[in-house]
Structures are given as C-alpha cells and as structure tokens.
Amino acid sequence: MSFLQSLLYPKIKVSDNKLEDALSKKTVLISGASFGIGRLLAEKIAFPNTKVIILGRTEEQLKEVCQIINDRGGSARYFVGDLRDKKTTKDFLDLIKNENISVDIFVNNAGKSIRRSVYESVDRFHDFTRTMDLNYYAPVELVLSLLPGLSEKKGQIINISSIIVLLPSIPLWSAYQASKGAFHIWFKSIKPELNLKGVATNNIYLPLVNTRMIAPTKKFNKLPTMNPEHAMQIISNSIVKRNYNYKPWWTVIIKPLIFLFQKPFFKATIMNSK
Ligand SMILES: NC(=O)c1ccc[n+]([C@@H]2O[C@H](COP(=O)([O-])OP(=O)(O)OC[C@H]3O[C@@H](n4cnc5c(N)ncnc54)[C@H](OP(=O)(O)O)[C@@H]3O)[C@@H](O)[C@H]2O)c1
C-alpha cells in the first residue's frame, strides 16, 4: 500500500472474535458474492454458528465460495440468478419463504457501474433500465420481502453504496449515479421507520475499490484506489458495531472542491472519457 493510500484509507481491522460473536446464530444474506467485496466478506464470515446465503450469476464462483466457507467449518449455500430479472428475485424469495429461512443481516452488495458519455448512450436505453433493475428495483424488492423477518429479529441492512451519491452529479456516470442514488434516497427515507422497529440500517459509501468492477478503465489503476480487503473490514466493522456508517474522510473536502471548480473539472472528465 502506498503512503497516499494509507493516508486516504487509515487502517481498520476488526477483531475476528468480535465478528464471530456478532454473527453467532445469525443468517447473513449477501447479494453479489461471487466476486469482489461481497466474496471477500462471505469468505471472512465462515464461522461455525453463522449461516451464509450468497447470490450472483456465476455458479462456478458461488460454488467455490460455498466450498471454501464449508471447508472452514462454516455453513453456506448459494442461489444463482440475474437480479435484473424479476424471476430471480421471485424464485429466491419463494425459496426463503418455503424453507422458512429467516435472514438477520442483508448486505446489499450486488451492483453494476457504467461509465459512458450520454452521446454514446443514444442507442443504449438498456444501460439505464439494467442499472435501475439491479441497483434499485432488486434491492428494494428484497428489502420489502425481508422486512417482516428483519423487524422481528431486530436485524440489520447494510447498503454498499458509492461516494458518487454524495458528490455533485458527474458527467459520464449518469446511469450509475442515478440508480445508486435512487436506492440511497429510498433507503434514507425508510431508515427512521426501520430504526424505530430496531432494524439497524448502515450505508457504506465506497470510493474506487480495486476490483473487477473498475478493471475496464485502465486509468483507474494509476489512482490511489481502496483495497477490497479494506472495504471488507469496513463492512465487518458495521456488523460488529451496528451503528457504523462509512464515507472516506476526504469526501467533505472534494465535495466543495468539485462544486467550486465544476466547469474545469467536468470539462477534464469529458475530455478524458477514453
Ligand atoms: N469497485 C468500486 O470501485 C466500487 C466503488 C463504489 C461502490 N462499489 C459498490 O460495491 C459493490 C460491490 O462491487 P465490487 O467492486 O465488489 O464489484 P464486482 O467485483 O464486480 O462484484 C459485483 C458482484 O455483484 C454481482 N452481480 C453483478 N451483476 C449482477 C446481477 N445482474 N445479478 C446478480 N448479481 C450480480 C457479481 O456477480 P456475478 O457477476 O456472478 O453476477 C459480483 O458478485 C457494488 O454495489 C458497487 O456498486 C464499488
């Protein structure tokens, strides 16, 4: 890790014992755990008294994650499906109901980002429907269905979001920013009701994290991105503390800077779109 990375992302390490205690006799649902941050978290919580349910499209990877968890003495199962497809959520929720599975913690992690000029999107309306389906409608439907059980058990919902929803709107990110922003607003709106019922609600606003999500944009490799292991520790801390939300400390600095220098910043962003 570079000096700049350690400055931007001060070390956070959650004790394994505390995490195991917090998850004792709990069932955790993680959407998008075949790769990246969700996968690291799933493998981290391979504890004997914790049940892990993971969702994603890539069966081979999901199987592998379950195998790792089960080999470590944990208990895991997977469900394969594309969350942009209404049938996936329906089939998954039917399974939860039919098998009487009661989720204590839902980590809303599955997500897709798109970085594309609006002029390159004129024939790509599907970019907008797909990001809304995955980043907004699917988690809304999951939360609604899990809510009675989560309220009964005074559970927790952890939303893996992005700092992009806290910043002024940025060119090229419209599909991602609008869809993540939609869930952010919805979650903010339901939060007081959930908290009154004892359901903890947490937002983890991540900066660029070095996963396959940002791999297609080569120039991001040169930026001081967050390590996915660090993101996983942040989520673990939220599980242990229940009232821990995260945004990088420097969000408060770059927000007014972008606002003040929007014109040159936006121009540079657009000119460097490739
Ligand atoms: N990486 C970043 O820079 C960054 C920054 C801010 C916030 N985040 C957020 O962090 C979360 C995790 O991202 P990551 O960086 O770990 O990305 P990742 O490595 O690409 O992982 C994304 C996960 O979501 C699943 N997923 C994607 N599309 C899906 C679909 N249609 N149906 C079901 N599952 C789907 C993927 O599994 P399958 O492909 O097997 O379906 C994968 O397990 C996302 O919500 C993202 O928005 C990431």
Short mmCIF file of C-alpha atoms in Angstrom, two decimals, residues 2-245:
data_model
loop_
_atom_site.label_atom_id
_atom_site.label_comp_id
_atom_site.label_asym_id
_atom_site.label_seq_id
_atom_site.Cartn_x
_atom_site.Cartn_y
_atom_site.Cartn_z
CA SER A 2 1.37 3.44 -0.95
CA PHE A 3 1.76 6.27 1.53
CA LEU A 4 -1.10 8.10 -0.17
CA GLN A 5 -3.39 5.07 0.14
CA SER A 6 -2.63 4.72 3.84
CA LEU A 7 -3.40 8.42 4.27
CA LEU A 8 -6.66 8.22 2.33
CA TYR A 9 -7.74 4.95 3.93
CA PRO A 10 -6.48 4.75 7.53
CA LYS A 11 -6.09 1.16 8.66
CA ILE A 12 -9.14 -0.57 10.05
CA LYS A 13 -9.01 -4.06 11.47
CA VAL A 14 -11.95 -5.76 13.08
CA SER A 15 -11.26 -8.50 15.58
CA ASP A 16 -12.25 -11.93 14.23
CA ASN A 17 -13.58 -12.88 17.66
CA LYS A 18 -15.86 -9.84 17.82
CA LEU A 19 -17.11 -10.52 14.32
CA GLU A 20 -17.76 -14.16 15.13
CA ASP A 21 -19.63 -13.17 18.32
CA ALA A 22 -21.72 -10.61 16.45
CA LEU A 23 -22.67 -13.26 13.90
CA SER A 24 -23.33 -16.11 16.28
CA LYS A 25 -26.63 -17.86 15.40
CA LYS A 26 -27.21 -15.35 12.60
CA THR A 27 -28.16 -15.83 8.96
CA VAL A 28 -26.46 -13.40 6.59
CA LEU A 29 -27.60 -12.79 3.02
CA ILE A 30 -25.01 -11.21 0.71
CA SER A 31 -26.03 -10.27 -2.81
CA GLY A 32 -23.17 -10.35 -5.32
CA ALA A 33 -20.74 -12.63 -3.51
CA SER A 34 -19.23 -14.49 -6.45
CA PHE A 35 -16.54 -11.83 -6.92
CA GLY A 36 -15.04 -8.76 -5.32
CA ILE A 37 -16.01 -7.25 -2.00
CA GLY A 38 -19.05 -9.49 -1.44
CA ARG A 39 -16.98 -12.61 -1.95
CA LEU A 40 -14.28 -11.45 0.49
CA LEU A 41 -16.94 -10.75 3.10
CA ALA A 42 -18.65 -14.13 2.57
CA GLU A 43 -15.35 -15.97 2.98
CA LYS A 44 -14.47 -13.88 6.04
CA ILE A 45 -17.62 -14.89 7.91
CA ALA A 46 -17.09 -18.65 7.61
CA PHE A 47 -17.96 -19.20 11.28
CA PRO A 48 -19.46 -22.42 12.70
CA ASN A 49 -22.52 -20.64 14.12
CA THR A 50 -23.25 -18.44 11.13
CA LYS A 51 -25.32 -19.29 8.07
CA VAL A 52 -24.32 -17.52 4.88
CA ILE A 53 -26.52 -17.24 1.80
CA ILE A 54 -24.92 -15.82 -1.31
CA LEU A 55 -26.42 -14.65 -4.58
CA GLY A 56 -24.98 -13.97 -8.01
CA ARG A 57 -25.00 -15.05 -11.64
CA THR A 58 -21.78 -17.07 -11.85
CA GLU A 59 -22.48 -20.52 -10.46
CA GLU A 60 -18.91 -21.79 -10.61
CA GLN A 61 -17.66 -18.95 -8.40
CA LEU A 62 -20.58 -19.20 -5.99
CA LYS A 63 -19.97 -22.92 -5.61
CA GLU A 64 -16.30 -22.26 -4.93
CA VAL A 65 -17.12 -19.65 -2.25
CA CYS A 66 -19.54 -22.07 -0.54
CA GLN A 67 -16.94 -24.81 -0.65
CA ILE A 68 -14.37 -22.51 1.00
CA ILE A 69 -16.84 -21.50 3.72
CA ASN A 70 -17.97 -25.07 4.38
CA ASP A 71 -14.34 -26.32 4.43
CA ARG A 72 -13.55 -23.70 7.06
CA GLY A 73 -16.31 -25.04 9.28
CA GLY A 74 -18.96 -22.52 8.30
CA SER A 75 -22.29 -23.08 6.65
CA ALA A 76 -23.09 -21.66 3.24
CA ARG A 77 -25.48 -22.08 0.35
CA TYR A 78 -25.86 -20.23 -2.89
CA PHE A 79 -28.58 -19.11 -5.24
CA VAL A 80 -27.84 -18.46 -8.90
CA GLY A 81 -29.67 -15.78 -10.80
CA ASP A 82 -29.59 -12.43 -12.52
CA LEU A 83 -31.09 -9.88 -10.17
CA ARG A 84 -32.13 -7.74 -13.14
CA ASP A 85 -34.58 -10.50 -13.94
CA LYS A 86 -37.80 -10.36 -11.90
CA LYS A 87 -37.98 -14.18 -11.94
CA THR A 88 -34.70 -14.40 -9.99
CA THR A 89 -36.00 -12.32 -7.10
CA LYS A 90 -39.33 -14.13 -7.15
CA ASP A 91 -37.72 -17.61 -7.15
CA PHE A 92 -35.26 -16.59 -4.45
CA LEU A 93 -37.94 -15.09 -2.23
CA ASP A 94 -40.15 -18.19 -2.76
CA LEU A 95 -37.24 -20.33 -1.58
CA ILE A 96 -36.77 -18.17 1.53
CA LYS A 97 -40.48 -18.47 2.30
CA ASN A 98 -40.87 -22.17 1.53
CA GLU A 99 -37.84 -23.16 3.57
CA ASN A 100 -38.74 -20.78 6.38
CA ILE A 101 -35.35 -19.05 6.22
CA SER A 102 -35.11 -16.02 8.43
CA VAL A 103 -32.43 -13.51 7.47
CA ASP A 104 -30.80 -11.45 10.25
CA ILE A 105 -28.45 -9.37 8.12
CA PHE A 106 -28.87 -8.36 4.49
CA VAL A 107 -25.78 -6.95 2.78
CA ASN A 108 -26.99 -5.21 -0.36
CA ASN A 109 -23.81 -5.52 -2.36
CA ALA A 110 -24.58 -6.73 -5.91
CA GLY A 111 -24.09 -3.81 -8.23
CA LYS A 112 -23.05 -2.68 -11.67
CA SER A 113 -21.37 0.53 -12.71
CA ILE A 114 -21.30 2.11 -16.15
CA ARG A 115 -19.06 4.96 -17.20
CA ARG A 116 -20.19 6.23 -20.60
CA SER A 117 -20.90 9.51 -22.34
CA VAL A 118 -24.57 10.24 -22.88
CA TYR A 119 -23.73 10.70 -26.58
CA GLU A 120 -22.52 7.11 -26.67
CA SER A 121 -25.72 6.04 -24.94
CA VAL A 122 -28.24 7.21 -27.52
CA ASP A 123 -28.88 3.62 -28.67
CA ARG A 124 -28.35 2.14 -25.23
CA PHE A 125 -31.52 2.76 -23.24
CA HIS A 126 -30.89 -0.70 -21.75
CA ASP A 127 -27.92 0.74 -19.80
CA PHE A 128 -30.42 2.74 -17.79
CA THR A 129 -33.04 0.02 -17.31
CA ARG A 130 -30.41 -2.57 -16.37
CA THR A 131 -28.68 -0.39 -13.77
CA MET A 132 -32.04 0.60 -12.29
CA ASP A 133 -33.15 -3.06 -12.21
CA LEU A 134 -30.00 -4.19 -10.39
CA ASN A 135 -29.01 -1.19 -8.29
CA TYR A 136 -32.51 -0.03 -7.34
CA TYR A 137 -35.51 -2.30 -8.02
CA ALA A 138 -33.93 -5.62 -6.97
CA PRO A 139 -32.70 -4.42 -3.56
CA VAL A 140 -36.00 -2.60 -2.94
CA GLU A 141 -37.91 -5.83 -3.61
CA LEU A 142 -35.54 -7.85 -1.43
CA VAL A 143 -35.76 -5.39 1.45
CA LEU A 144 -39.58 -5.25 1.25
CA SER A 145 -39.86 -9.03 1.40
CA LEU A 146 -37.27 -9.49 4.14
CA LEU A 147 -38.59 -6.64 6.26
CA PRO A 148 -41.12 -8.51 8.46
CA GLY A 149 -38.45 -11.08 9.44
CA LEU A 150 -35.74 -8.45 9.85
CA SER A 151 -38.02 -6.40 12.12
CA GLU A 152 -38.97 -9.39 14.22
CA LYS A 153 -35.31 -10.26 14.75
CA LYS A 154 -34.13 -6.64 15.08
CA GLY A 155 -31.79 -7.31 12.18
CA GLN A 156 -29.60 -5.17 10.02
CA ILE A 157 -29.40 -3.94 6.43
CA ILE A 158 -26.02 -2.82 5.13
CA ASN A 159 -26.11 -0.91 1.89
CA ILE A 160 -22.90 -0.97 -0.14
CA SER A 161 -23.08 2.37 -1.85
CA SER A 162 -20.67 4.75 -3.50
CA ILE A 163 -19.32 8.20 -2.66
CA ILE A 164 -20.70 9.18 -6.06
CA VAL A 165 -24.16 9.57 -4.48
CA LEU A 166 -22.75 12.15 -2.05
CA LEU A 167 -21.00 14.25 -4.70
CA PRO A 168 -22.36 16.73 -7.23
CA SER A 169 -23.60 14.92 -10.38
CA ILE A 170 -20.65 13.93 -12.54
CA PRO A 171 -20.65 13.53 -16.34
CA LEU A 172 -20.29 10.00 -17.78
CA TRP A 173 -21.68 8.34 -14.65
CA SER A 174 -25.37 9.16 -15.19
CA ALA A 175 -26.69 5.57 -15.24
CA TYR A 176 -24.71 4.51 -12.17
CA GLN A 177 -25.19 7.72 -10.21
CA ALA A 178 -28.95 7.81 -10.85
CA SER A 179 -29.51 4.14 -9.96
CA LYS A 180 -27.30 4.09 -6.86
CA GLY A 181 -28.73 7.49 -5.93
CA ALA A 182 -32.30 6.15 -6.23
CA PHE A 183 -31.62 3.40 -3.70
CA HIS A 184 -29.71 5.84 -1.48
CA ILE A 185 -32.72 8.18 -1.31
CA TRP A 186 -35.21 5.34 -0.82
CA PHE A 187 -33.12 3.81 1.95
CA LYS A 188 -32.73 7.20 3.64
CA SER A 189 -36.47 7.63 3.53
CA ILE A 190 -37.33 4.26 5.11
CA LYS A 191 -34.49 4.39 7.66
CA PRO A 192 -36.39 6.15 10.52
CA GLU A 193 -39.24 3.62 10.36
CA LEU A 194 -36.84 0.69 10.37
CA ASN A 195 -34.73 2.10 13.19
CA LEU A 196 -37.87 2.55 15.32
CA LYS A 197 -38.53 -1.18 14.92
CA GLY A 198 -34.95 -1.97 15.95
CA VAL A 199 -33.60 -2.71 12.47
CA ALA A 200 -30.12 -1.23 12.04
CA THR A 201 -29.50 0.50 8.71
CA ASN A 202 -26.00 1.26 7.52
CA ASN A 203 -24.55 2.97 4.48
CA ILE A 204 -21.05 2.22 3.29
CA TYR A 205 -20.08 4.88 0.74
CA LEU A 206 -17.07 3.45 -1.02
CA PRO A 207 -14.55 5.29 -3.19
CA LEU A 208 -12.96 3.48 -6.17
CA VAL A 209 -12.13 -0.02 -4.99
CA ASN A 210 -9.65 -2.15 -6.84
CA THR A 211 -11.98 -4.94 -8.04
CA ARG A 212 -13.04 -6.27 -11.42
CA MET A 213 -15.70 -3.52 -11.50
CA ILE A 214 -13.16 -0.82 -12.31
CA ALA A 215 -10.75 -3.05 -14.27
CA PRO A 216 -12.04 -1.99 -17.73
CA THR A 217 -10.97 1.63 -17.05
CA LYS A 218 -7.20 1.31 -17.24
CA LYS A 219 -6.51 4.84 -15.98
CA PHE A 220 -8.13 3.99 -12.62
CA ASN A 221 -5.20 1.64 -11.98
CA LYS A 222 -3.00 4.69 -11.55
CA LEU A 223 -5.26 6.21 -8.90
CA PRO A 224 -4.90 5.53 -5.16
CA THR A 225 -7.85 3.13 -5.01
CA MET A 226 -9.07 1.33 -1.91
CA ASN A 227 -8.09 -2.28 -1.48
CA PRO A 228 -11.12 -4.68 -1.45
CA GLU A 229 -9.84 -6.24 1.81
CA HIS A 230 -10.12 -2.77 3.39
CA ALA A 231 -13.72 -2.45 2.14
CA MET A 232 -14.49 -5.86 3.64
CA GLN A 233 -13.09 -4.74 7.03
CA ILE A 234 -15.31 -1.65 6.90
CA ILE A 235 -18.41 -3.80 6.35
CA SER A 236 -17.29 -6.15 9.13
CA ASN A 237 -17.00 -3.15 11.45
CA SER A 238 -20.55 -2.20 10.58
CA ILE A 239 -21.71 -5.71 11.51
CA VAL A 240 -19.89 -5.57 14.87
CA LYS A 241 -20.92 -2.01 15.81
CA ARG A 242 -24.36 -1.93 14.11
CA ASN A 243 -24.31 1.89 14.06
CA TYR A 244 -21.19 2.33 11.95
CA ASN A 245 -21.53 4.07 8.58
#
